[in-house]
Protein backbone atom coordinates (compact mmCIF):
# COMPACT_ATOMS: atom_id res chain seq x y z
CA UNK A 1 0.00 0.00 0.00
CA UNK A 2 2.82 2.39 0.88
CA UNK A 3 4.60 1.84 -2.44
CA UNK A 4 1.34 2.26 -4.35
CA UNK A 5 0.67 5.54 -2.54
CA UNK A 6 4.10 6.87 -3.53
CA UNK A 7 3.63 5.72 -7.12
CA UNK A 8 0.17 7.31 -7.38
CA UNK A 9 1.42 10.53 -5.83
CA UNK A 10 4.45 10.79 -8.13
CA UNK A 11 2.31 10.22 -11.23
CA UNK A 12 -0.48 12.58 -10.15
CA UNK A 13 1.86 15.49 -9.39
CA UNK A 14 4.65 14.69 -11.88
CA UNK A 15 7.25 14.17 -9.16
CA UNK A 16 10.28 11.87 -9.29
CA UNK A 17 9.36 8.65 -7.51
CA UNK A 18 12.91 8.08 -6.24
CA UNK A 19 12.83 11.44 -4.39
CA UNK A 20 9.55 10.66 -2.60
CA UNK A 21 9.63 8.85 0.71
CA UNK A 22 7.60 8.38 3.83
CA UNK A 23 9.38 8.99 7.14
CA UNK A 24 8.10 8.80 10.66
CA UNK A 25 8.67 11.97 12.65
CA UNK A 26 7.66 13.05 16.15
CA UNK A 27 5.27 10.67 17.89
CA UNK A 28 5.82 8.16 15.09
CA UNK A 29 3.52 10.05 12.70
CA UNK A 30 4.29 9.13 9.07
CA UNK A 31 4.79 12.16 6.78
CA UNK A 32 5.61 12.55 3.12
CA UNK A 33 8.99 13.96 2.11
CA UNK A 34 10.18 14.98 -1.37
CA UNK A 35 13.90 15.46 -2.01
CA UNK A 36 14.48 15.76 1.73
CA UNK A 37 11.80 18.41 2.27
CA UNK A 38 8.82 17.76 4.52
CA UNK A 39 5.73 18.37 2.38
CA UNK A 40 3.59 18.77 5.48
CA UNK A 41 1.39 15.84 4.52
CA UNK A 42 0.62 13.33 7.21
CA UNK A 43 0.18 10.01 5.45
CA UNK A 44 -3.11 8.30 6.09
CA UNK A 45 -4.37 5.23 4.34
CA UNK A 46 -7.96 6.25 5.06
CA UNK A 47 -8.18 10.05 4.83
CA UNK A 48 -7.34 12.76 2.30
CA UNK A 49 -4.40 15.10 2.88
CA UNK A 50 -3.80 18.64 1.65
CA UNK A 51 -0.51 20.55 1.52
CA UNK A 52 0.88 23.45 -0.47
CA UNK A 53 -2.05 23.51 -2.86
CA UNK A 54 -1.90 19.77 -3.47
CA UNK A 55 -4.32 17.20 -2.19
CA UNK A 56 -4.18 13.43 -2.17
CA UNK A 57 -6.96 10.95 -1.52
CA UNK A 58 -6.12 7.26 -1.37
CA UNK A 59 -8.55 4.89 -3.03
CA UNK A 60 -10.73 3.56 -0.25
CA UNK A 61 -12.65 0.33 -0.82
CA UNK A 62 -16.23 0.50 0.39
CA UNK A 63 -16.69 -1.44 3.60
CA UNK A 64 -20.17 -2.83 4.05
PDB file of C-alpha atoms in Angstrom, residues 22-63:
ATOM      1  CA  UNK A  22       7.603   8.383   3.827  1.00  0.00           C
ATOM      2  CA  UNK A  23       9.377   8.990   7.136  1.00  0.00           C
ATOM      3  CA  UNK A  24       8.097   8.799  10.656  1.00  0.00           C
ATOM      4  CA  UNK A  25       8.673  11.971  12.645  1.00  0.00           C
ATOM      5  CA  UNK A  26       7.659  13.046  16.146  1.00  0.00           C
ATOM      6  CA  UNK A  27       5.269  10.667  17.894  1.00  0.00           C
ATOM      7  CA  UNK A  28       5.819   8.158  15.086  1.00  0.00           C
ATOM      8  CA  UNK A  29       3.522  10.047  12.705  1.00  0.00           C
ATOM      9  CA  UNK A  30       4.289   9.132   9.065  1.00  0.00           C
ATOM     10  CA  UNK A  31       4.789  12.158   6.780  1.00  0.00           C
ATOM     11  CA  UNK A  32       5.612  12.555   3.115  1.00  0.00           C
ATOM     12  CA  UNK A  33       8.995  13.964   2.107  1.00  0.00           C
ATOM     13  CA  UNK A  34      10.182  14.983  -1.372  1.00  0.00           C
ATOM     14  CA  UNK A  35      13.897  15.459  -2.009  1.00  0.00           C
ATOM     15  CA  UNK A  36      14.482  15.762   1.732  1.00  0.00           C
ATOM     16  CA  UNK A  37      11.796  18.413   2.272  1.00  0.00           C
ATOM     17  CA  UNK A  38       8.817  17.758   4.522  1.00  0.00           C
ATOM     18  CA  UNK A  39       5.729  18.369   2.385  1.00  0.00           C
ATOM     19  CA  UNK A  40       3.591  18.770   5.478  1.00  0.00           C
ATOM     20  CA  UNK A  41       1.387  15.843   4.519  1.00  0.00           C
ATOM     21  CA  UNK A  42       0.623  13.326   7.210  1.00  0.00           C
ATOM     22  CA  UNK A  43       0.178  10.010   5.454  1.00  0.00           C
ATOM     23  CA  UNK A  44      -3.108   8.303   6.094  1.00  0.00           C
ATOM     24  CA  UNK A  45      -4.374   5.231   4.335  1.00  0.00           C
ATOM     25  CA  UNK A  46      -7.958   6.247   5.060  1.00  0.00           C
ATOM     26  CA  UNK A  47      -8.177  10.052   4.826  1.00  0.00           C
ATOM     27  CA  UNK A  48      -7.335  12.761   2.298  1.00  0.00           C
ATOM     28  CA  UNK A  49      -4.400  15.098   2.878  1.00  0.00           C
ATOM     29  CA  UNK A  50      -3.801  18.635   1.650  1.00  0.00           C
ATOM     30  CA  UNK A  51      -0.509  20.547   1.520  1.00  0.00           C
ATOM     31  CA  UNK A  52       0.883  23.450  -0.467  1.00  0.00           C
ATOM     32  CA  UNK A  53      -2.049  23.513  -2.857  1.00  0.00           C
ATOM     33  CA  UNK A  54      -1.898  19.768  -3.466  1.00  0.00           C
ATOM     34  CA  UNK A  55      -4.319  17.204  -2.186  1.00  0.00           C
ATOM     35  CA  UNK A  56      -4.182  13.430  -2.168  1.00  0.00           C
ATOM     36  CA  UNK A  57      -6.964  10.951  -1.517  1.00  0.00           C
ATOM     37  CA  UNK A  58      -6.118   7.256  -1.373  1.00  0.00           C
ATOM     38  CA  UNK A  59      -8.552   4.892  -3.025  1.00  0.00           C
ATOM     39  CA  UNK A  60     -10.733   3.562  -0.250  1.00  0.00           C
ATOM     40  CA  UNK A  61     -12.647   0.328  -0.820  1.00  0.00           C
ATOM     41  CA  UNK A  62     -16.228   0.495   0.393  1.00  0.00           C
ATOM     42  CA  UNK A  63     -16.685  -1.439   3.603  1.00  0.00           C
TER      43      UNK A  63
END
